[in-house]
Coordinates of N, CA and C and ligand atoms in Angstrom, one line a residue:
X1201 N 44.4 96.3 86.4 CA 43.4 96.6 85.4 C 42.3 95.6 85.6
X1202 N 40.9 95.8 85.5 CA 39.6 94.7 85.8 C 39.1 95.3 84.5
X1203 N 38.6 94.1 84.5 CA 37.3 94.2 83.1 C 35.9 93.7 83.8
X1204 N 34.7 94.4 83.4 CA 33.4 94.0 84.3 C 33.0 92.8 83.5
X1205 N 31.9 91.8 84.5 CA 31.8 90.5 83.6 C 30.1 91.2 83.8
X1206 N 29.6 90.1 83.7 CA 27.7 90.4 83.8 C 27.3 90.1 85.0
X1207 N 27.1 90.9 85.8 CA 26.1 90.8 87.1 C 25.1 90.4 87.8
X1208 N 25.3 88.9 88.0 CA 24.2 88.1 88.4 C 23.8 87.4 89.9
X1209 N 25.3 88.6 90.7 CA 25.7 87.6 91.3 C 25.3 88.7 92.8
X1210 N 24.6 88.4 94.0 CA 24.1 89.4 95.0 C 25.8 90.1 95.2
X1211 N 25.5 91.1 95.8 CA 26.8 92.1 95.9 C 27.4 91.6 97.3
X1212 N 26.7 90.9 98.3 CA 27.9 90.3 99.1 C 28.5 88.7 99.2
X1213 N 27.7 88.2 97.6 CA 28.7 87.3 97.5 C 30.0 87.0 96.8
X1214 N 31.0 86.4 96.3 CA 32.1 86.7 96.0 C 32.1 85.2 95.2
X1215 N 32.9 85.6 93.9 CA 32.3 84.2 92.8 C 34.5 83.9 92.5
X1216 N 34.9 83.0 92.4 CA 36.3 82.7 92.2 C 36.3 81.9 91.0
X1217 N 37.1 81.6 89.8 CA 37.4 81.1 89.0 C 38.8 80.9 88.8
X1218 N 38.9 79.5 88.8 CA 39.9 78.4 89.2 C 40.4 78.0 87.7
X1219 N 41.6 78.1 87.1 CA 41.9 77.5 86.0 C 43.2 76.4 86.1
X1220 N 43.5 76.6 87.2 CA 44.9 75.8 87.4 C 44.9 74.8 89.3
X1221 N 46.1 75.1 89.8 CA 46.1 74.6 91.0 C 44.3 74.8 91.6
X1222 N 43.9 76.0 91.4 CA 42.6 75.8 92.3 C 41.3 75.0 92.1
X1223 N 41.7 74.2 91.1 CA 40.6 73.5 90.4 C 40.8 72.1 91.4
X1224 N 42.4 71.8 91.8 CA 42.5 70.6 92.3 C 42.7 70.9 94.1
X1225 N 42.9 72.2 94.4 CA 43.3 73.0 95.6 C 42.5 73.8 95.9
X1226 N 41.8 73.7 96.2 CA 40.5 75.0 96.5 C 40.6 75.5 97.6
X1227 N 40.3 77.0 97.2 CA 40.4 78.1 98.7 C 39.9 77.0 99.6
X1228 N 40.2 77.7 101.1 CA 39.9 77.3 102.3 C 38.1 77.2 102.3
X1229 N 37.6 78.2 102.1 CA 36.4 78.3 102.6 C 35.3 78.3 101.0
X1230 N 34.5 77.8 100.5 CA 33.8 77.4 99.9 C 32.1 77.0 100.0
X1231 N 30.9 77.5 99.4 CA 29.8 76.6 99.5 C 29.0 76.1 98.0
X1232 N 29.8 76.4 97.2 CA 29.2 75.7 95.5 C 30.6 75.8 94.9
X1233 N 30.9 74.8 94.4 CA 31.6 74.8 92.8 C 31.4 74.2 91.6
X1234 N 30.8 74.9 91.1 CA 30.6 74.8 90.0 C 31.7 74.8 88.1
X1235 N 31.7 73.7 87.5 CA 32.3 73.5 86.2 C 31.7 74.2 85.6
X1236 N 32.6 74.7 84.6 CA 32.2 76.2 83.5 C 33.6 76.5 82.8
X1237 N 33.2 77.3 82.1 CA 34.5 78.3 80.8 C 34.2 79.9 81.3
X1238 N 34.7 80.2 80.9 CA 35.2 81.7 80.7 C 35.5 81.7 79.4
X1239 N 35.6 82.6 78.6 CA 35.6 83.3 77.4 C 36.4 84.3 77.1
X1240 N 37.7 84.3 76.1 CA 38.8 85.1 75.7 C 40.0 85.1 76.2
X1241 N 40.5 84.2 76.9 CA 41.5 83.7 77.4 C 41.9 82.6 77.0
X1242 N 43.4 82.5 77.2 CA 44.2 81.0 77.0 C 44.9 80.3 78.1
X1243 N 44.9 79.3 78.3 CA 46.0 78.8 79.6 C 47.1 78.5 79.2
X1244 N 48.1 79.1 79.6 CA 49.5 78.6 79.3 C 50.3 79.0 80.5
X1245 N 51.7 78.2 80.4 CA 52.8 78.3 81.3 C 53.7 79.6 80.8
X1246 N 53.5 80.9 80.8 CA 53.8 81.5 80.7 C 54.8 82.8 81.4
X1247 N 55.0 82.2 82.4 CA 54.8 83.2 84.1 C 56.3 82.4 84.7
X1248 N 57.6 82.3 84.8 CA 57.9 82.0 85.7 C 58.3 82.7 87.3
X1249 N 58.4 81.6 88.5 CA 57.8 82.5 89.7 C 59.2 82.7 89.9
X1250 N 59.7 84.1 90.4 CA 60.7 84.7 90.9 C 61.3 83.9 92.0
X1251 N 62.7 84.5 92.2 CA 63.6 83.6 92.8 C 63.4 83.5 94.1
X1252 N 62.8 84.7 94.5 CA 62.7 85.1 95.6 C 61.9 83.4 96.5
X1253 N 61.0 82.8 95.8 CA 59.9 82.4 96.5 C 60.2 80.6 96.2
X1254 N 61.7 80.5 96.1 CA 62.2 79.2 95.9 C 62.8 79.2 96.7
X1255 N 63.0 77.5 97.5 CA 64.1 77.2 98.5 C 64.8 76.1 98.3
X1256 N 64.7 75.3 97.8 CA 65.3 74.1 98.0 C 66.7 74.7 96.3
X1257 N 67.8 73.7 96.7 CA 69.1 74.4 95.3 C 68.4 73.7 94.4
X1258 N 67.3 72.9 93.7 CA 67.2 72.2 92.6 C 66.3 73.7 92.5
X1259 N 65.4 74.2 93.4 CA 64.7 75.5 92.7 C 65.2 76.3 92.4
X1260 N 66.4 76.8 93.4 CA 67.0 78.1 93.0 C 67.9 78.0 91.5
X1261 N 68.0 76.6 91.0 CA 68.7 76.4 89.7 C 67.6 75.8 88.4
X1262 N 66.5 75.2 89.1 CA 65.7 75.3 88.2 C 64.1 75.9 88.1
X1263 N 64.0 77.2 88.8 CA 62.9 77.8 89.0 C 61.6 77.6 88.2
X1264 N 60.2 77.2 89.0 CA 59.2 76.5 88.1 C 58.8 77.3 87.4
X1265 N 57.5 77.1 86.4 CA 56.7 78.0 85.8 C 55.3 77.9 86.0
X1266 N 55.2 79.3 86.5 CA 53.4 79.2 86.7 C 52.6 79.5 85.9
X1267 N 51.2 79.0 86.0 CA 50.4 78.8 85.1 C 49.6 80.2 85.3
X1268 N 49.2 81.1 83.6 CA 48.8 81.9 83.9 C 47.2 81.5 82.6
X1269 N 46.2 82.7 83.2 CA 45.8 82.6 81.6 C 45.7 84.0 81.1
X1270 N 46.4 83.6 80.2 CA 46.8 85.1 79.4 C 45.6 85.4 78.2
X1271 N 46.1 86.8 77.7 CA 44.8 87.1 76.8 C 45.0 87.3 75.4
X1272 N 44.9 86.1 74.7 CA 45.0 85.7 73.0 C 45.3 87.0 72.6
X1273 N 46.3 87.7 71.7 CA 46.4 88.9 70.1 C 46.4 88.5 69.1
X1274 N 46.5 89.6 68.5 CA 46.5 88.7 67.3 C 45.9 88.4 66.6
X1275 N 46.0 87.4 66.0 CA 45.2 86.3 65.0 C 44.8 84.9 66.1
X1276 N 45.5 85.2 67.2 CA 45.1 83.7 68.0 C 43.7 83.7 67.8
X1277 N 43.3 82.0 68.3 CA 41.7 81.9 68.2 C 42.0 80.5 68.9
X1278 N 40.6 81.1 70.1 CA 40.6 79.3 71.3 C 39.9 78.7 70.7
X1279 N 40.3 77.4 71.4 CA 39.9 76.2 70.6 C 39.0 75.6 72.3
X1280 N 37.8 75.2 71.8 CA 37.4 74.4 72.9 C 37.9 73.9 74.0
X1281 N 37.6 74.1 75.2 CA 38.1 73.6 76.4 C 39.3 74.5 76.9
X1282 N 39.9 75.7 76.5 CA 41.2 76.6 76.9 C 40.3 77.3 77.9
X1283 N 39.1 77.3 77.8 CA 38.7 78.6 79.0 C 38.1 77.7 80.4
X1284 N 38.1 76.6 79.8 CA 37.5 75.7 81.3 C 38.0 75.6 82.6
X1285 N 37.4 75.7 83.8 CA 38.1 75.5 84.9 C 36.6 75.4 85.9
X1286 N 37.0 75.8 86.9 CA 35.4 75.7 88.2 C 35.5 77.0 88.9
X1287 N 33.9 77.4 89.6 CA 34.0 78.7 90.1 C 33.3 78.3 91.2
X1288 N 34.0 79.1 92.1 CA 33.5 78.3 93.5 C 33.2 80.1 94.4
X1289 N 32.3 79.7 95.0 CA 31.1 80.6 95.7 C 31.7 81.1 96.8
X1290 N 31.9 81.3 97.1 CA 32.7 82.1 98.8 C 31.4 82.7 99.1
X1291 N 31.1 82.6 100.7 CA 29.7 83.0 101.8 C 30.4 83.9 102.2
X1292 N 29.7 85.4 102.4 CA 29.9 86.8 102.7 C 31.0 87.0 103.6
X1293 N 30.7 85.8 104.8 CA 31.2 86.0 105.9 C 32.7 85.4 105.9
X1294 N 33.1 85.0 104.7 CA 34.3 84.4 104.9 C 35.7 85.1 103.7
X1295 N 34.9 85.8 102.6 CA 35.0 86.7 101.9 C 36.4 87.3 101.9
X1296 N 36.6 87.7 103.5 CA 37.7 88.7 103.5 C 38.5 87.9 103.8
X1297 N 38.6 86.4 104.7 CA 39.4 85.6 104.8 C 40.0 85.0 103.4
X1298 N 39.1 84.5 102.7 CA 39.7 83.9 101.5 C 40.6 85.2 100.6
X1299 N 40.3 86.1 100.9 CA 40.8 87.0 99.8 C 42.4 87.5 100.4
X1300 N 42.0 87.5 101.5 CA 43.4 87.1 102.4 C 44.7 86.2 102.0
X1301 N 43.9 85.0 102.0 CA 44.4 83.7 101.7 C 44.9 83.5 100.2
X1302 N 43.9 84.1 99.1 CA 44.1 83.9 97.7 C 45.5 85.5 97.5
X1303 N 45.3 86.3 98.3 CA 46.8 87.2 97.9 C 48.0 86.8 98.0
X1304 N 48.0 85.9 99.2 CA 49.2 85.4 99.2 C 49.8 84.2 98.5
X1305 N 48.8 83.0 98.2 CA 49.1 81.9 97.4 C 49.1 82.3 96.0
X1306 N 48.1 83.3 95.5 CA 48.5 83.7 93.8 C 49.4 85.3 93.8
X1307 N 50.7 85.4 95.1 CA 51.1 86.6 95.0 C 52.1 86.5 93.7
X1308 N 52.6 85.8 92.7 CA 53.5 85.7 91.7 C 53.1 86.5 90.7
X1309 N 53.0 87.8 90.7 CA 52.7 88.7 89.6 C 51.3 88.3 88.7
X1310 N 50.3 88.0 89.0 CA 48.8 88.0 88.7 C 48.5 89.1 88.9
X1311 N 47.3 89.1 87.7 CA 46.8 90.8 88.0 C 45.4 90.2 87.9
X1312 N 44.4 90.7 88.7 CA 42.8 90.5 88.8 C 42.0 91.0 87.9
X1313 N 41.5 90.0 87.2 CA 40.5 90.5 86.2 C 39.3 90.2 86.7
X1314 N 37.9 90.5 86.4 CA 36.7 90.4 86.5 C 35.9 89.9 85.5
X1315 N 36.0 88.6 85.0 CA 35.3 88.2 84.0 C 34.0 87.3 84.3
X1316 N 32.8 87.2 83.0 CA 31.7 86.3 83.1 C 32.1 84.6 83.1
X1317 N 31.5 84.0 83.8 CA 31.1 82.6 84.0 C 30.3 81.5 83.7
X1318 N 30.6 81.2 82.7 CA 29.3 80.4 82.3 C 29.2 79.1 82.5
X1319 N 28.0 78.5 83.3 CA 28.1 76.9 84.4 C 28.1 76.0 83.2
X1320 N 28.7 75.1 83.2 CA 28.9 73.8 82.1 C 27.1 73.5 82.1
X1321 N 26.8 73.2 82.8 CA 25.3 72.8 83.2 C 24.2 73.5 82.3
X1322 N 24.6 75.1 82.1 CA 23.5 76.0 81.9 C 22.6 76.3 82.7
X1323 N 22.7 76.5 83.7 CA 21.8 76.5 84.8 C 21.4 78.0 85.3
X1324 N 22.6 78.6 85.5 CA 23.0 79.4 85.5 C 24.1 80.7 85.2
X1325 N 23.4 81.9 84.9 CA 24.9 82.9 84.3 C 24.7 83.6 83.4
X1326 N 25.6 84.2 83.0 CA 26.6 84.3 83.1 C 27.4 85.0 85.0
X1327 N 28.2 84.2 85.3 CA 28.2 84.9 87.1 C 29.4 85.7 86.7
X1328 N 29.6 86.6 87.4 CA 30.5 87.8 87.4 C 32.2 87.0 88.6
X1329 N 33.0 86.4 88.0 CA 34.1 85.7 88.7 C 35.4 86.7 88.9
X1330 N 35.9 86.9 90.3 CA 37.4 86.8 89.9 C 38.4 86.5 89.6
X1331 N 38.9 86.5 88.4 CA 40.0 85.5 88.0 C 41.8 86.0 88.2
X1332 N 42.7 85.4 88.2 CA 44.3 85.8 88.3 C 44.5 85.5 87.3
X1333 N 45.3 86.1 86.4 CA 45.8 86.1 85.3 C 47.1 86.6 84.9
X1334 N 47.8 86.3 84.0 CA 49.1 87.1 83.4 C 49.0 88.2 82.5
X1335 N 49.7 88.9 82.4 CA 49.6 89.9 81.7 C 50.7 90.5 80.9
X1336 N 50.7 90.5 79.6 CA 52.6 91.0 78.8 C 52.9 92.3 79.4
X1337 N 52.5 93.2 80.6 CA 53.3 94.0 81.3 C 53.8 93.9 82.9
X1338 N 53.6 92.5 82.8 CA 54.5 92.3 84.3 C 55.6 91.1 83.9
X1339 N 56.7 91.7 84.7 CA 58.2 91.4 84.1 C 58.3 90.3 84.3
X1340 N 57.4 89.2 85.1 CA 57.7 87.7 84.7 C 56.9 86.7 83.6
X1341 N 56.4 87.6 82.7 CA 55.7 87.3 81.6 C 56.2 86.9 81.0
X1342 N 56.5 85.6 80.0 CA 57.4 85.3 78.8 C 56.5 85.3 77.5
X1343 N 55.5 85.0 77.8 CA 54.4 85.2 76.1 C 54.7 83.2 75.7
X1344 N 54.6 83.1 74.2 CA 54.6 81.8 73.6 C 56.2 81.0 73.7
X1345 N 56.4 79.8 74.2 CA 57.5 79.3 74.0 C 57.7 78.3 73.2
X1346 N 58.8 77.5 72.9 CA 58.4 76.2 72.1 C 58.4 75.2 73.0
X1347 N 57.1 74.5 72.7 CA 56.5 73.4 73.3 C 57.6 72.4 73.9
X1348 N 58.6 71.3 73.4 CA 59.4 70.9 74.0 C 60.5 71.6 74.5
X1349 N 60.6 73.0 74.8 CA 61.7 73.6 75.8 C 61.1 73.6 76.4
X1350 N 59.6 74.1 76.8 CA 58.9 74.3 78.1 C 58.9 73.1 78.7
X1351 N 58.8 72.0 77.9 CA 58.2 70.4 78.8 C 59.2 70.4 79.2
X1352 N 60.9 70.6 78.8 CA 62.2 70.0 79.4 C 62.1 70.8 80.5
X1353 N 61.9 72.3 80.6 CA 61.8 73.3 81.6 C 60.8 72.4 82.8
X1354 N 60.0 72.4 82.5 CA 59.2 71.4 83.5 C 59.3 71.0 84.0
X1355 N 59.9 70.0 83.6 CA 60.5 68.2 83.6 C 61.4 68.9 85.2
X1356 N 62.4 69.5 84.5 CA 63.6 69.5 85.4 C 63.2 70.9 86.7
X1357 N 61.8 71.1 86.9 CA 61.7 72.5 87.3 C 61.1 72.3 89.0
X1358 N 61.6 73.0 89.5 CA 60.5 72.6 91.1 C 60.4 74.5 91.5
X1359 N 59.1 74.2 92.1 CA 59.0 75.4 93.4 C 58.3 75.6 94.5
X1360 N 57.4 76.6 95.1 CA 57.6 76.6 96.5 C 56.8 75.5 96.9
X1361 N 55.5 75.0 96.3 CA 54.5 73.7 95.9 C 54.9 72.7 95.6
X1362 N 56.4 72.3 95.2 CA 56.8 70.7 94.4 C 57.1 70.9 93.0
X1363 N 57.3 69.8 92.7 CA 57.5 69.8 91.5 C 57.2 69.9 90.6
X1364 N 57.2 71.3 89.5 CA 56.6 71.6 88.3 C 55.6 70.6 87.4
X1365 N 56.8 69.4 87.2 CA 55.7 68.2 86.8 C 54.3 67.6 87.2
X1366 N 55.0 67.2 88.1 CA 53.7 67.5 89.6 C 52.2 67.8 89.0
X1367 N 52.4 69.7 89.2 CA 51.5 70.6 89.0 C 50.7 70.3 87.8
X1368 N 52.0 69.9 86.8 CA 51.5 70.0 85.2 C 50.4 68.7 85.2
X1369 N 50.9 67.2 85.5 CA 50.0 65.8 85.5 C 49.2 66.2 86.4
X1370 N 48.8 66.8 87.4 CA 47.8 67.4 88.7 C 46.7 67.8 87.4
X1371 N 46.7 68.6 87.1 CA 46.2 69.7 86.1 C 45.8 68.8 85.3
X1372 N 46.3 68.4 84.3 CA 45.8 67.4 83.4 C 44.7 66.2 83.6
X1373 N 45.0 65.2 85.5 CA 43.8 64.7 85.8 C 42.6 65.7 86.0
X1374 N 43.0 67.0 86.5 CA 41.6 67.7 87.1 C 41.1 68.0 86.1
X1375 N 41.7 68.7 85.2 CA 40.9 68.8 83.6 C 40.2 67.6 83.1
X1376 N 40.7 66.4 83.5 CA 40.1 65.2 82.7 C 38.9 64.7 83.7
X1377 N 38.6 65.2 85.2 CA 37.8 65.3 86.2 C 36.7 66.1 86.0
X1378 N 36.9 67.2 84.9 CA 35.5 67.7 84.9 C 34.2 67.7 84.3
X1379 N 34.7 67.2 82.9 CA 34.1 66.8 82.1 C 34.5 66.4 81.0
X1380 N 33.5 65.5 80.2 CA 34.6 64.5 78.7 C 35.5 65.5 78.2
X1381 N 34.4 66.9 77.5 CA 35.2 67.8 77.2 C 36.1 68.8 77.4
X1382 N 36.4 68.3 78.9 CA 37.0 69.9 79.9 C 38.6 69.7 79.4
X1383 N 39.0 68.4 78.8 CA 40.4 68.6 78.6 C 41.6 69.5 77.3
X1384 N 42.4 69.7 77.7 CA 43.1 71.5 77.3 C 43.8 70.5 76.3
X1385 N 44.1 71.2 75.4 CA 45.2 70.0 74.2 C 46.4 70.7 74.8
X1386 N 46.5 71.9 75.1 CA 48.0 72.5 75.2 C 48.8 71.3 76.3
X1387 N 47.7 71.2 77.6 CA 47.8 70.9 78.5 C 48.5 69.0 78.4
X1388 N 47.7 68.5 77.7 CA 47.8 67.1 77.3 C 48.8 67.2 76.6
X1389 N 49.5 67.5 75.2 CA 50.5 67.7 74.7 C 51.6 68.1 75.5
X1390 N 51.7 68.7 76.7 CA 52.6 68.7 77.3 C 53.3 68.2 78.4
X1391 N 51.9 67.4 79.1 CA 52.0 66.3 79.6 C 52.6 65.4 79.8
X1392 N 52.5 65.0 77.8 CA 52.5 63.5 77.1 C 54.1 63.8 76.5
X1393 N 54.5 65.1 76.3 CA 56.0 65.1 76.4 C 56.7 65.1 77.2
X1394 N 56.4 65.8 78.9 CA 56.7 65.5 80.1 C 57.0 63.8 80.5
X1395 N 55.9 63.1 80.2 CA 56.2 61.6 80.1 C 57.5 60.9 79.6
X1396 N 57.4 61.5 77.9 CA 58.1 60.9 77.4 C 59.7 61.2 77.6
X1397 N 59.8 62.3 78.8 CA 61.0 62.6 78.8 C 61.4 61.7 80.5
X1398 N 60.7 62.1 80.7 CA 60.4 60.7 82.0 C 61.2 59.8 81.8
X1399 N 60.6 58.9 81.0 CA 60.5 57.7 80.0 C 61.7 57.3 79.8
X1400 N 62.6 58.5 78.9 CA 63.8 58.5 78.4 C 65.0 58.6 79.5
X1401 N 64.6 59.5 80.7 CA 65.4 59.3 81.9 C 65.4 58.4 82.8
X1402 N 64.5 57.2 82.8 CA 63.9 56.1 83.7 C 65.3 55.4 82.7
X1403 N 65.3 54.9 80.8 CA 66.3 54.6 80.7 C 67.7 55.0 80.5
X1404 N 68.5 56.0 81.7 CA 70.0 56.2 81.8 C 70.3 57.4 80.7
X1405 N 71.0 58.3 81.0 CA 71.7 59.0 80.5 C 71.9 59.0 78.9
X1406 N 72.1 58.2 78.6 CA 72.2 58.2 77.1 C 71.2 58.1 76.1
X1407 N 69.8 57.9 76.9 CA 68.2 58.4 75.9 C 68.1 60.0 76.1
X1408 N 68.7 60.7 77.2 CA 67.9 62.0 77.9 C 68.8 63.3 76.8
X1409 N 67.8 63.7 76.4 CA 67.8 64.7 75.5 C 68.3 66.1 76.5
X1410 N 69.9 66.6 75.5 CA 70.4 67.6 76.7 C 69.3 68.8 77.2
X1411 N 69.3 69.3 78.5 CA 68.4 70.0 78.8 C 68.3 71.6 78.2
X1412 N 67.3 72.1 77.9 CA 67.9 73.5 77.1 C 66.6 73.8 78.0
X1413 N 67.3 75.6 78.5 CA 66.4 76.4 79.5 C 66.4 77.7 78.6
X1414 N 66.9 77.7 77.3 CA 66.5 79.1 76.7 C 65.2 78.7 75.9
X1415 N 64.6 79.2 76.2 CA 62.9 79.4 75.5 C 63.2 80.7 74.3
X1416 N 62.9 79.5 73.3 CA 62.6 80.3 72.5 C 61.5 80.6 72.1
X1417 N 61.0 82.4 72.1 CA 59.7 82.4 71.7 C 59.3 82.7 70.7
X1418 N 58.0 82.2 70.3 CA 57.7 81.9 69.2 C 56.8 83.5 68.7
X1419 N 56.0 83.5 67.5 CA 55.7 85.2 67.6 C 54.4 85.3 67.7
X1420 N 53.5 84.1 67.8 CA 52.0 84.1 68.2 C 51.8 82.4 68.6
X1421 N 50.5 82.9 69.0 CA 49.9 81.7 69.6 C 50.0 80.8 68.7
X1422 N 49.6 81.1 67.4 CA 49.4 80.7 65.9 C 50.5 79.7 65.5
X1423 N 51.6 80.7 65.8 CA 52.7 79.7 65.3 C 52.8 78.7 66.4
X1424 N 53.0 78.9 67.7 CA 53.5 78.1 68.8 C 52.4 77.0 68.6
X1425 N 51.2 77.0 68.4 CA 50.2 76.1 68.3 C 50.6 74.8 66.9
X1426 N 51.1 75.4 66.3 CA 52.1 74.8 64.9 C 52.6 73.4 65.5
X1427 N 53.4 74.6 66.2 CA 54.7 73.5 67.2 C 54.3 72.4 67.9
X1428 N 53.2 72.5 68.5 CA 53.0 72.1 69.6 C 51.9 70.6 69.3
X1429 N 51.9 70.4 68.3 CA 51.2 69.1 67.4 C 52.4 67.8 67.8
X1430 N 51.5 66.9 68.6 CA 52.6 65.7 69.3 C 53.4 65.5 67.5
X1431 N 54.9 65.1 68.2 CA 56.1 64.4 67.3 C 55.0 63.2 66.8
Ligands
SIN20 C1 44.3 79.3 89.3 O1 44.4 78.1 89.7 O2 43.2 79.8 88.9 C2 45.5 80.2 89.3 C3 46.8 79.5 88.9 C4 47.3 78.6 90.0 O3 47.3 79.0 91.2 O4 47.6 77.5 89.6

């Protein structure tokens, strides 16, 4: 499924919007990147990657979760900084390589949407991007979970890239890289729990809270956002 964004952008150039790893990992081939939001979307860990695409036994027993940005129902409503990330310009001529390259690194059940871009700057825009996203009809979708099951999930989670955690503090500096305001509360809050579970396993067995991998999910954004307010 695509949705059209606003067309500003010549027809053989190709515009990318980065909300996650590609903010800190950027395609191969590149000549602008530019900081910006996107509009109607949320970022969450909602996606875990199939088994297929794990190797090491801490993956195949604790498979990561990828970051998708899914699209608010509901009564949800974004809060500043959930649509932020960078859109980076791909030259005509390299086009089919990157798109090459971007099917196989975001092959975990993303579906391509076509949304507007708008430059943190104002400079320019709205540019017409294409973004990878999750969607509640592909079968590795989970929807809203509670906030400390996902951090333990984390914590204990690796895949084909390293370690879940990893990904999650990666993310959190690049968000705090783009601008004062580019940072995600979901993102920081989960973080800052990720830490504290750290924290608790740096001292021994007897601080580490037992691990729970059933997510329970919550029934909107609304409520999980409830949850999700630091202890
Ligand atoms: C993205 O970065 O835009 C997609 C999700 C990811 O690969 O981390």
């Amino acid at each position: 499924m695509a949705t059209n964004g606003d067309k500003t952008a010549s027809s053989d150039e190709f515009w990318l919007f980065g909300y996650g790893s590609l903010i800190w990992k950027p395609p191969p081939h590149f000549d602008q990147r530019i900081p910006g939001w996107v509009n109607g979307y949320v970022r969450r860990f909602w996606q875990p990657r199939p088994p297929r695409h794990t190797r090491s036994p801490r993956a195949r027993r604790h498979p990561d979760r990828a970051l998708v940005l899914g699209q608010p129902g509901g009564r949800a409503r974004l809060r500043p900084g959930q649509g932020v990330g960078v859109a980076y310009r791909i030259e005509a001529d390299r086009v089919a390589e990157v798109k090459d390259y971007l099917d196989i690194r975001e092959i975990n059940g993303y579906t391509i949407h076509y949304t507007p871009f708008h430059p943190a700057d104002g400079s320019a825009g709205p540019i017409r991007t294409l973004v990878y996203i999750g969607t509640p009809d592909n079968d590795q979708f989970t929807g809203p979970q509670d906030p400390q099951a996902l951090a333990e999930h984390i914590y204990r989670s690796e895949g084909p890239s390293g370690l879940n955690r990893d990904y999650l503090l990666s993310l959190e500096k690049a968000l705090d890289g783009l601008s004062p305001e580019s940072g995600d509360t979901h993102i920081t809050d989960l973080s800052n729990r990720v830490r504290e579970i750290q924290a608790s396993d740096a001292k021994g067995p007897a601080h580490t809270e037992p691990a729970s991998h059933e997510f329970r999910k919550v029934s909107s954004i609304d409520e999980q956002e409830e949850t999700e307010k630091p202890q």
